[in-house]
mmCIF file of C-alpha atoms and ligand atoms in Angstrom:
data_model
loop_
_atom_site.group_PDB
_atom_site.id
_atom_site.type_symbol
_atom_site.label_atom_id
_atom_site.label_comp_id
_atom_site.label_asym_id
_atom_site.label_seq_id
_atom_site.Cartn_x
_atom_site.Cartn_y
_atom_site.Cartn_z
ATOM 1 C CA UNK A 1 5.034 -22.628 6.505
ATOM 2 C CA UNK A 2 6.441 -19.592 8.134
ATOM 3 C CA UNK A 3 4.609 -16.181 8.241
ATOM 4 C CA UNK A 4 4.853 -12.916 9.937
ATOM 5 C CA UNK A 5 2.489 -10.151 10.490
ATOM 6 C CA UNK A 6 3.262 -6.354 10.256
ATOM 7 C CA UNK A 7 1.393 -3.069 9.763
ATOM 8 C CA UNK A 8 2.387 0.303 8.452
ATOM 9 C CA UNK A 9 0.007 2.886 10.152
ATOM 10 C CA UNK A 10 -2.476 0.058 10.774
ATOM 11 C CA UNK A 11 -2.718 -1.005 7.201
ATOM 12 C CA UNK A 12 -1.830 -4.754 8.079
ATOM 13 C CA UNK A 13 -0.249 -7.387 6.063
ATOM 14 C CA UNK A 14 0.704 -11.131 6.394
ATOM 15 C CA UNK A 15 4.327 -11.464 5.092
ATOM 16 C CA UNK A 16 5.053 -14.802 3.476
ATOM 17 C CA UNK A 17 8.795 -15.534 3.056
ATOM 18 C CA UNK A 18 9.340 -17.421 -0.247
ATOM 19 C CA UNK A 19 12.597 -16.478 -1.892
ATOM 20 C CA UNK A 20 12.460 -19.187 -4.574
ATOM 21 C CA UNK A 21 8.676 -18.456 -5.399
ATOM 22 C CA UNK A 22 7.308 -21.842 -4.628
ATOM 23 C CA UNK A 23 4.026 -20.839 -3.101
ATOM 24 C CA UNK A 24 0.872 -21.267 -5.015
ATOM 25 C CA UNK A 25 -1.022 -17.762 -4.165
ATOM 26 C CA UNK A 26 -4.399 -18.591 -5.754
ATOM 27 C CA UNK A 27 -6.904 -15.868 -4.955
ATOM 28 C CA UNK A 28 -9.048 -18.155 -2.748
ATOM 29 C CA UNK A 29 -6.242 -19.165 -0.463
ATOM 30 C CA UNK A 30 -5.187 -15.395 -0.009
ATOM 31 C CA UNK A 31 -8.838 -14.272 0.779
ATOM 32 C CA UNK A 32 -9.118 -17.026 3.326
ATOM 33 C CA UNK A 33 -5.639 -15.957 4.967
ATOM 34 C CA UNK A 34 -6.811 -12.383 5.205
ATOM 35 C CA UNK A 35 -10.210 -13.169 6.387
ATOM 36 C CA UNK A 36 -10.479 -11.795 9.777
ATOM 37 C CA UNK A 37 -12.588 -14.749 11.089
ATOM 38 C CA UNK A 38 -11.398 -17.609 8.933
ATOM 39 C CA UNK A 39 -7.850 -16.870 8.722
ATOM 40 C CA UNK A 40 -5.214 -14.755 10.291
ATOM 41 C CA UNK A 41 -6.896 -11.575 9.029
ATOM 42 C CA UNK A 42 -5.110 -8.646 7.142
ATOM 43 C CA UNK A 43 -5.756 -5.956 4.401
ATOM 44 C CA UNK A 44 -3.213 -7.747 1.985
ATOM 45 C CA UNK A 45 -0.331 -10.253 1.707
ATOM 46 C CA UNK A 46 3.247 -9.596 0.896
ATOM 47 C CA UNK A 47 5.179 -12.344 -0.586
ATOM 48 C CA UNK A 48 8.959 -12.190 -0.355
ATOM 49 C CA UNK A 49 10.544 -13.484 -3.231
ATOM 50 C CA UNK A 50 13.416 -12.797 -5.556
ATOM 51 C CA UNK A 51 12.290 -10.969 -8.631
ATOM 52 C CA UNK A 52 14.065 -13.446 -10.858
ATOM 53 C CA UNK A 53 12.501 -16.485 -9.092
ATOM 54 C CA UNK A 54 8.986 -15.024 -9.931
ATOM 55 C CA UNK A 55 9.980 -14.635 -13.600
ATOM 56 C CA UNK A 56 11.160 -18.248 -13.610
ATOM 57 C CA UNK A 57 7.972 -19.346 -11.891
ATOM 58 C CA UNK A 58 5.822 -17.504 -14.347
ATOM 59 C CA UNK A 59 4.264 -15.178 -11.783
ATOM 60 C CA UNK A 60 5.758 -12.271 -13.619
ATOM 61 C CA UNK A 61 6.060 -12.095 -17.322
ATOM 62 C CA UNK A 62 9.264 -10.124 -17.192
ATOM 63 C CA UNK A 63 11.361 -8.162 -14.839
ATOM 64 C CA UNK A 64 9.449 -4.757 -14.244
ATOM 65 C CA UNK A 65 11.368 -1.386 -14.834
ATOM 66 C CA UNK A 66 14.162 -0.740 -12.424
ATOM 67 C CA UNK A 67 14.257 -4.172 -10.971
ATOM 68 C CA UNK A 68 17.117 -6.688 -11.237
ATOM 69 C CA UNK A 69 16.654 -10.494 -11.022
ATOM 70 C CA UNK A 70 18.289 -10.533 -7.412
ATOM 71 C CA UNK A 71 16.141 -7.811 -6.208
ATOM 72 C CA UNK A 72 13.771 -8.664 -3.492
ATOM 73 C CA UNK A 73 10.175 -8.426 -5.048
ATOM 74 C CA UNK A 74 7.084 -7.303 -3.008
ATOM 75 C CA UNK A 75 4.400 -9.809 -4.580
ATOM 76 C CA UNK A 76 1.562 -7.887 -3.135
ATOM 77 C CA UNK A 77 -2.115 -9.292 -3.202
ATOM 78 C CA UNK A 78 -5.204 -7.390 -1.795
ATOM 79 C CA UNK A 79 -7.344 -9.033 0.932
ATOM 80 C CA UNK A 80 -9.938 -10.290 -1.703
ATOM 81 C CA UNK A 81 -6.965 -12.054 -3.660
ATOM 82 C CA UNK A 82 -6.735 -9.647 -6.260
ATOM 83 C CA UNK A 83 -3.098 -8.430 -7.516
ATOM 84 C CA UNK A 84 -2.415 -4.817 -7.277
ATOM 85 C CA UNK A 85 0.411 -2.929 -8.815
ATOM 86 C CA UNK A 86 1.860 -1.208 -5.775
ATOM 87 C CA UNK A 87 1.539 -0.780 -1.958
ATOM 88 C CA UNK A 88 3.200 2.268 -0.319
ATOM 89 C CA UNK A 89 2.715 1.117 3.246
ATOM 90 C CA UNK A 90 3.526 -2.517 2.135
ATOM 91 C CA UNK A 91 6.881 -1.404 0.749
ATOM 92 C CA UNK A 92 7.902 0.071 4.010
ATOM 93 C CA UNK A 93 6.948 -2.961 6.107
ATOM 94 C CA UNK A 94 8.713 -5.106 3.332
ATOM 95 C CA UNK A 95 11.896 -3.308 3.760
ATOM 96 C CA UNK A 96 11.737 -3.186 7.472
ATOM 97 C CA UNK A 97 11.034 -7.131 7.390
ATOM 98 C CA UNK A 98 13.971 -7.661 5.093
ATOM 99 C CA UNK A 99 16.497 -5.920 7.419
ATOM 100 C CA UNK A 100 15.119 -7.050 10.585
ATOM 101 C CA UNK A 101 14.816 -10.727 9.665
ATOM 102 C CA UNK A 102 18.390 -11.060 8.097
ATOM 103 C CA UNK A 103 17.398 -11.098 4.376
ATOM 104 C CA UNK A 104 19.110 -7.750 3.444
ATOM 105 C CA UNK A 105 22.246 -6.063 5.186
ATOM 106 C CA UNK A 106 21.970 -2.726 3.342
ATOM 107 C CA UNK A 107 19.950 0.197 4.474
ATOM 108 C CA UNK A 108 19.444 1.498 0.817
ATOM 109 C CA UNK A 109 18.307 -0.819 -1.712
ATOM 110 C CA UNK A 110 15.630 -1.501 -4.327
ATOM 111 C CA UNK A 111 12.324 -3.236 -3.676
ATOM 112 C CA UNK A 112 10.688 -4.634 -6.873
ATOM 113 C CA UNK A 113 6.958 -4.165 -7.551
ATOM 114 C CA UNK A 114 4.686 -4.514 -10.266
ATOM 115 C CA UNK A 115 4.848 -0.765 -10.788
ATOM 116 C CA UNK A 116 8.809 -0.911 -10.974
ATOM 117 C CA UNK A 117 11.678 -0.815 -8.781
ATOM 118 C CA UNK A 118 11.255 1.369 -5.591
ATOM 119 C CA UNK A 119 14.363 2.512 -3.872
ATOM 120 C CA UNK A 120 14.071 2.663 -0.157
ATOM 121 C CA UNK A 121 15.987 3.959 2.789
ATOM 122 C CA UNK A 122 15.671 2.061 6.168
ATOM 123 C CA UNK A 123 16.243 4.607 8.749
ATOM 124 C CA UNK A 124 15.317 2.391 11.664
ATOM 125 C CA UNK A 125 15.163 -1.218 11.880
ATOM 126 C CA UNK A 126 14.361 -2.961 15.125
ATOM 127 C CA UNK A 127 12.704 -6.480 15.834
ATOM 128 C CA UNK A 128 9.408 -4.444 16.099
ATOM 129 C CA UNK A 129 9.653 -0.754 15.134
ATOM 130 C CA UNK A 130 10.950 0.372 11.720
ATOM 131 C CA UNK A 131 11.064 3.754 9.918
ATOM 132 C CA UNK A 132 11.372 3.864 6.151
ATOM 133 C CA UNK A 133 11.246 6.220 3.271
ATOM 134 C CA UNK A 134 10.126 4.985 -0.139
ATOM 135 C CA UNK A 135 10.987 6.789 -3.443
ATOM 136 C CA UNK A 136 7.490 6.436 -5.009
ATOM 137 C CA UNK A 137 8.513 7.586 -8.346
ATOM 138 C CA UNK A 138 6.166 9.534 -10.680
ATOM 139 C CA UNK A 139 2.901 10.958 -9.686
ATOM 140 C CA UNK A 140 0.714 11.253 -12.829
ATOM 141 C CA UNK A 141 -2.580 13.231 -12.926
ATOM 142 C CA UNK A 142 -5.296 11.511 -14.958
ATOM 143 C CA UNK A 143 -7.790 14.177 -15.031
ATOM 144 C CA UNK A 144 -11.175 15.163 -13.007
ATOM 145 C CA UNK A 145 -13.716 12.712 -11.944
ATOM 146 C CA UNK A 146 -15.959 12.339 -8.905
ATOM 147 C CA UNK A 147 -16.754 9.942 -5.840
ATOM 148 C CA UNK A 148 -20.363 9.575 -4.690
ATOM 149 C CA UNK A 149 -21.484 8.847 -1.220
ATOM 150 C CA UNK A 150 -25.293 8.375 -0.276
ATOM 151 C CA UNK A 151 -25.850 10.557 -3.558
ATOM 152 C CA UNK A 152 -23.680 13.515 -2.609
ATOM 153 C CA UNK A 153 -21.083 14.037 -5.299
ATOM 154 C CA UNK A 154 -17.303 14.719 -4.201
ATOM 155 C CA UNK A 155 -15.273 16.086 -7.033
ATOM 156 C CA UNK A 156 -11.687 14.551 -7.267
ATOM 157 C CA UNK A 157 -8.716 14.044 -9.279
ATOM 158 C CA UNK A 158 -7.608 10.726 -10.945
ATOM 159 C CA UNK A 159 -4.148 9.991 -10.001
ATOM 160 C CA UNK A 160 -1.733 7.275 -10.843
ATOM 161 C CA UNK A 161 0.932 6.326 -8.418
ATOM 162 C CA UNK A 162 1.603 3.032 -10.044
ATOM 163 C CA UNK A 163 -1.879 2.030 -8.970
ATOM 164 C CA UNK A 164 -5.068 4.083 -9.618
ATOM 165 C CA UNK A 165 -6.474 6.820 -7.178
ATOM 166 C CA UNK A 166 -9.391 9.149 -7.082
ATOM 167 C CA UNK A 167 -8.418 11.773 -4.418
ATOM 168 C CA UNK A 168 -11.351 14.075 -3.260
ATOM 169 C CA UNK A 169 -10.537 17.175 -1.543
ATOM 170 C CA UNK A 170 -13.484 18.694 0.267
ATOM 171 C CA UNK A 171 -13.186 22.268 1.528
ATOM 172 C CA UNK A 172 -16.259 21.446 3.740
ATOM 173 C CA UNK A 173 -14.680 18.623 5.550
ATOM 174 C CA UNK A 174 -12.759 18.788 8.827
ATOM 175 C CA UNK A 175 -11.368 15.945 10.810
ATOM 176 C CA UNK A 176 -14.672 15.557 12.728
ATOM 177 C CA UNK A 177 -17.029 15.379 9.652
ATOM 178 C CA UNK A 178 -14.481 13.273 7.695
ATOM 179 C CA UNK A 179 -14.740 10.768 10.495
ATOM 180 C CA UNK A 180 -18.670 10.580 10.028
ATOM 181 C CA UNK A 181 -18.641 9.566 6.217
ATOM 182 C CA UNK A 182 -19.808 6.271 5.323
ATOM 183 C CA UNK A 183 -16.993 4.759 3.165
ATOM 184 C CA UNK A 184 -18.754 1.168 3.021
ATOM 185 C CA UNK A 185 -19.097 1.471 -0.695
ATOM 186 C CA UNK A 186 -18.480 5.024 -2.441
ATOM 187 C CA UNK A 187 -19.353 5.259 -6.083
ATOM 188 C CA UNK A 188 -16.936 6.106 -8.856
ATOM 189 C CA UNK A 189 -17.194 6.280 -12.749
ATOM 190 C CA UNK A 190 -16.022 2.914 -14.118
ATOM 191 C CA UNK A 191 -15.636 4.284 -17.550
ATOM 192 C CA UNK A 192 -12.755 6.592 -16.006
ATOM 193 C CA UNK A 193 -11.463 3.779 -13.765
ATOM 194 C CA UNK A 194 -12.049 0.449 -15.690
ATOM 195 C CA UNK A 195 -9.747 -1.628 -13.434
ATOM 196 C CA UNK A 196 -11.379 -0.213 -10.347
ATOM 197 C CA UNK A 197 -10.024 2.565 -8.150
ATOM 198 C CA UNK A 198 -8.811 3.361 -4.501
ATOM 199 C CA UNK A 199 -10.593 6.616 -3.292
ATOM 200 C CA UNK A 200 -9.579 8.993 -0.718
ATOM 201 C CA UNK A 201 -11.651 11.551 0.999
ATOM 202 C CA UNK A 202 -9.577 14.494 2.406
ATOM 203 C CA UNK A 203 -9.463 17.961 3.842
ATOM 204 C CA UNK A 204 -7.498 20.673 2.362
ATOM 205 C CA UNK A 205 -4.156 21.474 3.815
ATOM 206 C CA UNK A 206 -4.022 23.408 7.033
ATOM 207 C CA UNK A 207 -0.657 24.043 8.939
ATOM 208 C CA UNK A 208 0.935 21.660 6.448
ATOM 209 C CA UNK A 209 -1.530 18.741 7.269
ATOM 210 C CA UNK A 210 -4.368 16.998 5.619
ATOM 211 C CA UNK A 211 -6.759 14.541 7.254
ATOM 212 C CA UNK A 212 -7.635 11.515 4.985
ATOM 213 C CA UNK A 213 -9.804 8.435 4.862
ATOM 214 C CA UNK A 214 -9.633 5.757 2.105
ATOM 215 C CA UNK A 215 -11.548 3.088 0.515
ATOM 216 C CA UNK A 216 -9.245 0.468 -1.069
ATOM 217 C CA UNK A 217 -9.986 -1.372 -4.206
ATOM 218 C CA UNK A 218 -9.823 -5.028 -3.215
ATOM 219 C CA UNK A 219 -10.065 -4.659 0.449
ATOM 220 C CA UNK A 220 -12.691 -1.951 1.671
ATOM 221 C CA UNK A 221 -12.062 0.776 3.959
ATOM 222 C CA UNK A 222 -8.691 0.463 5.645
ATOM 223 C CA UNK A 223 -6.990 2.531 8.427
ATOM 224 C CA UNK A 224 -4.331 3.769 6.001
ATOM 225 C CA UNK A 225 -3.202 3.583 2.278
ATOM 226 C CA UNK A 226 0.623 4.761 1.388
ATOM 227 C CA UNK A 227 -0.049 5.161 -2.253
ATOM 228 C CA UNK A 228 -3.326 6.861 -1.366
ATOM 229 C CA UNK A 229 -1.593 9.317 0.997
ATOM 230 C CA UNK A 230 0.918 10.277 -1.934
ATOM 231 C CA UNK A 231 -2.289 10.799 -4.214
ATOM 232 C CA UNK A 232 -4.072 12.832 -1.467
ATOM 233 C CA UNK A 233 -0.874 15.031 -1.081
ATOM 234 C CA UNK A 234 -0.810 15.644 -4.754
ATOM 235 C CA UNK A 235 -4.600 16.532 -4.890
ATOM 236 C CA UNK A 236 -4.216 18.781 -1.928
ATOM 237 C CA UNK A 237 -1.205 20.706 -3.334
ATOM 238 C CA UNK A 238 -2.964 20.967 -6.539
ATOM 239 C CA UNK A 239 -6.199 22.323 -4.691
ATOM 240 C CA UNK A 240 -3.939 25.155 -3.401
ATOM 241 C CA UNK A 241 -2.667 25.787 -6.745
ATOM 242 C CA UNK A 242 0.936 24.080 -6.009
ATOM 243 C CA UNK A 243 2.666 21.355 -7.383
ATOM 244 C CA UNK A 244 5.702 20.701 -5.123
ATOM 245 C CA UNK A 245 5.783 20.568 -1.282
ATOM 246 C CA UNK A 246 5.783 18.376 1.967
ATOM 247 C CA UNK A 247 2.436 17.455 3.466
ATOM 248 C CA UNK A 248 1.845 15.509 6.816
ATOM 249 C CA UNK A 249 -1.140 13.130 5.998
ATOM 250 C CA UNK A 250 -3.076 11.908 8.936
ATOM 251 C CA UNK A 251 -4.974 8.900 8.404
ATOM 252 C CA UNK A 252 -7.091 6.841 11.112
ATOM 253 C CA UNK A 253 -4.009 4.585 11.613
ATOM 254 C CA UNK A 254 -1.540 7.316 12.161
ATOM 255 C CA UNK A 255 0.449 9.831 10.097
ATOM 256 C CA UNK A 256 2.995 9.760 7.246
ATOM 257 C CA UNK A 257 4.953 12.418 5.414
ATOM 258 C CA UNK A 258 4.766 12.781 1.595
ATOM 259 C CA UNK A 259 7.278 14.987 -0.305
ATOM 260 C CA UNK A 260 6.756 15.914 -3.879
ATOM 261 C CA UNK A 261 9.207 17.578 -6.048
ATOM 262 C CA UNK A 262 9.078 17.703 -9.944
ATOM 263 C CA UNK A 263 6.334 15.231 -10.275
ATOM 264 C CA UNK A 264 8.127 12.694 -8.147
ATOM 265 C CA UNK A 265 7.233 11.563 -4.557
ATOM 266 C CA UNK A 266 8.818 10.314 -1.527
ATOM 267 C CA UNK A 267 6.710 8.530 1.404
ATOM 268 C CA UNK A 268 8.227 8.479 4.823
ATOM 269 C CA UNK A 269 6.431 6.408 7.904
ATOM 270 C CA UNK A 270 6.682 3.898 10.476
ATOM 271 C CA UNK A 271 6.391 -0.064 10.098
ATOM 272 C CA UNK A 272 5.603 -2.404 12.902
ATOM 273 C CA UNK A 273 6.322 -6.132 13.007
ATOM 274 C CA UNK A 274 3.915 -7.842 15.358
ATOM 275 C CA UNK A 275 4.522 -11.556 15.169
ATOM 276 C CA UNK A 276 6.112 -14.475 13.469
ATOM 277 C CA UNK A 277 4.485 -18.055 13.376
ATOM 278 C CA UNK A 278 3.772 -21.244 11.609
ATOM 279 C CA UNK A 279 0.813 -21.733 9.342
ATOM 280 C CA UNK A 280 -0.715 -25.091 9.443
ATOM 281 C CA UNK A 281 0.268 -27.018 6.290
ATOM 282 C CA UNK A 282 -2.911 -28.794 6.217
ATOM 283 C CA UNK A 283 -5.136 -25.775 6.452
ATOM 284 C CA UNK A 284 -2.827 -24.027 3.792
ATOM 285 C CA UNK A 285 -3.458 -26.755 1.278
ATOM 286 C CA UNK A 286 -7.113 -26.560 1.720
ATOM 287 C CA UNK A 287 -8.272 -23.455 3.719
ATOM 288 C CA UNK A 288 -11.619 -23.936 5.485
HETATM 289 N N1 LIG B 1 -2.780 -0.182 1.109
HETATM 290 C C1 LIG B 1 -1.859 0.000 -0.051
HETATM 291 C C2 LIG B 1 -2.438 -0.163 -1.577
HETATM 292 C C3 LIG B 1 -2.834 -1.512 -1.912
HETATM 293 C C4 LIG B 1 -3.346 -1.986 -3.229
HETATM 294 C C5 LIG B 1 -4.728 -1.222 -3.584
HETATM 295 N N2 LIG B 1 -5.623 -1.589 -2.788
HETATM 296 C C6 LIG B 1 -5.141 -1.350 -4.965
HETATM 297 O O1 LIG B 1 -5.769 -2.280 -5.417
HETATM 298 O O2 LIG B 1 -4.373 -0.706 -5.818
HETATM 299 C C7 LIG B 1 -0.993 1.127 0.032
HETATM 300 O O3 LIG B 1 -0.516 1.322 1.184
HETATM 301 O O4 LIG B 1 -0.459 1.839 -0.940
#
């Protein structure tokens, strides 16, 4: 069974080409595959399937808004095996993979996700390096909430980018003090976020740039989160009393550009394809 491995600003994924949606992606198998000791190791899995095939297989109840049956669908799974609606770094890596591996000839097309169809523009697509812009769609503010670390409260804004985020802008943080935070298990209000939440901690905007770290639902701390960078940019603009603008978001794994206009966001950044190989069928049928 073929796999590829790639990352977007070091948010890493195992990519499983499965156009006809034949694979059984149960949570235990995904968790084993993403385990950095038992399996290949990754923050998540991107299954490459036609949207229509996923509906026929019963994985999707219906085609999400803005997605046609023939569109390629990013069937995203978190490293713990849970399903998430959207993955911004994942869409960039997915679009790069499609064009670099001959699944897609066009440079502008729609990638299906559970949060709807996401139009992409592939600026560069080499065997290793890619550069992709994703139209992330609507950024919805959910209201004020807070995260806690070691009893300290970080006020933040709930933001829906297809998946849920709590973006905490702290004027006392700089890139050095941010690096010192313990993001092993930040607290949040489960009443506000009943399905869990991705939590971003960030500096205010200075010279058009914010520094951010993230704890992802279903994964733990990652070196980048694309939807999280969009939530962070929206929260940082709001902190400055603005709603539109372009923000460079620096994360431990690199840097991406987020543009927000009239409540809609675009995410531009790199993708790296690292390897292609074969998974052992015996291991995949019963991971040990
Ligand atoms: N890393 C992703 C987000 C993946 C999903 C997230 N962990 C969730 O459960 O919502 C990104 O780049 O956006």
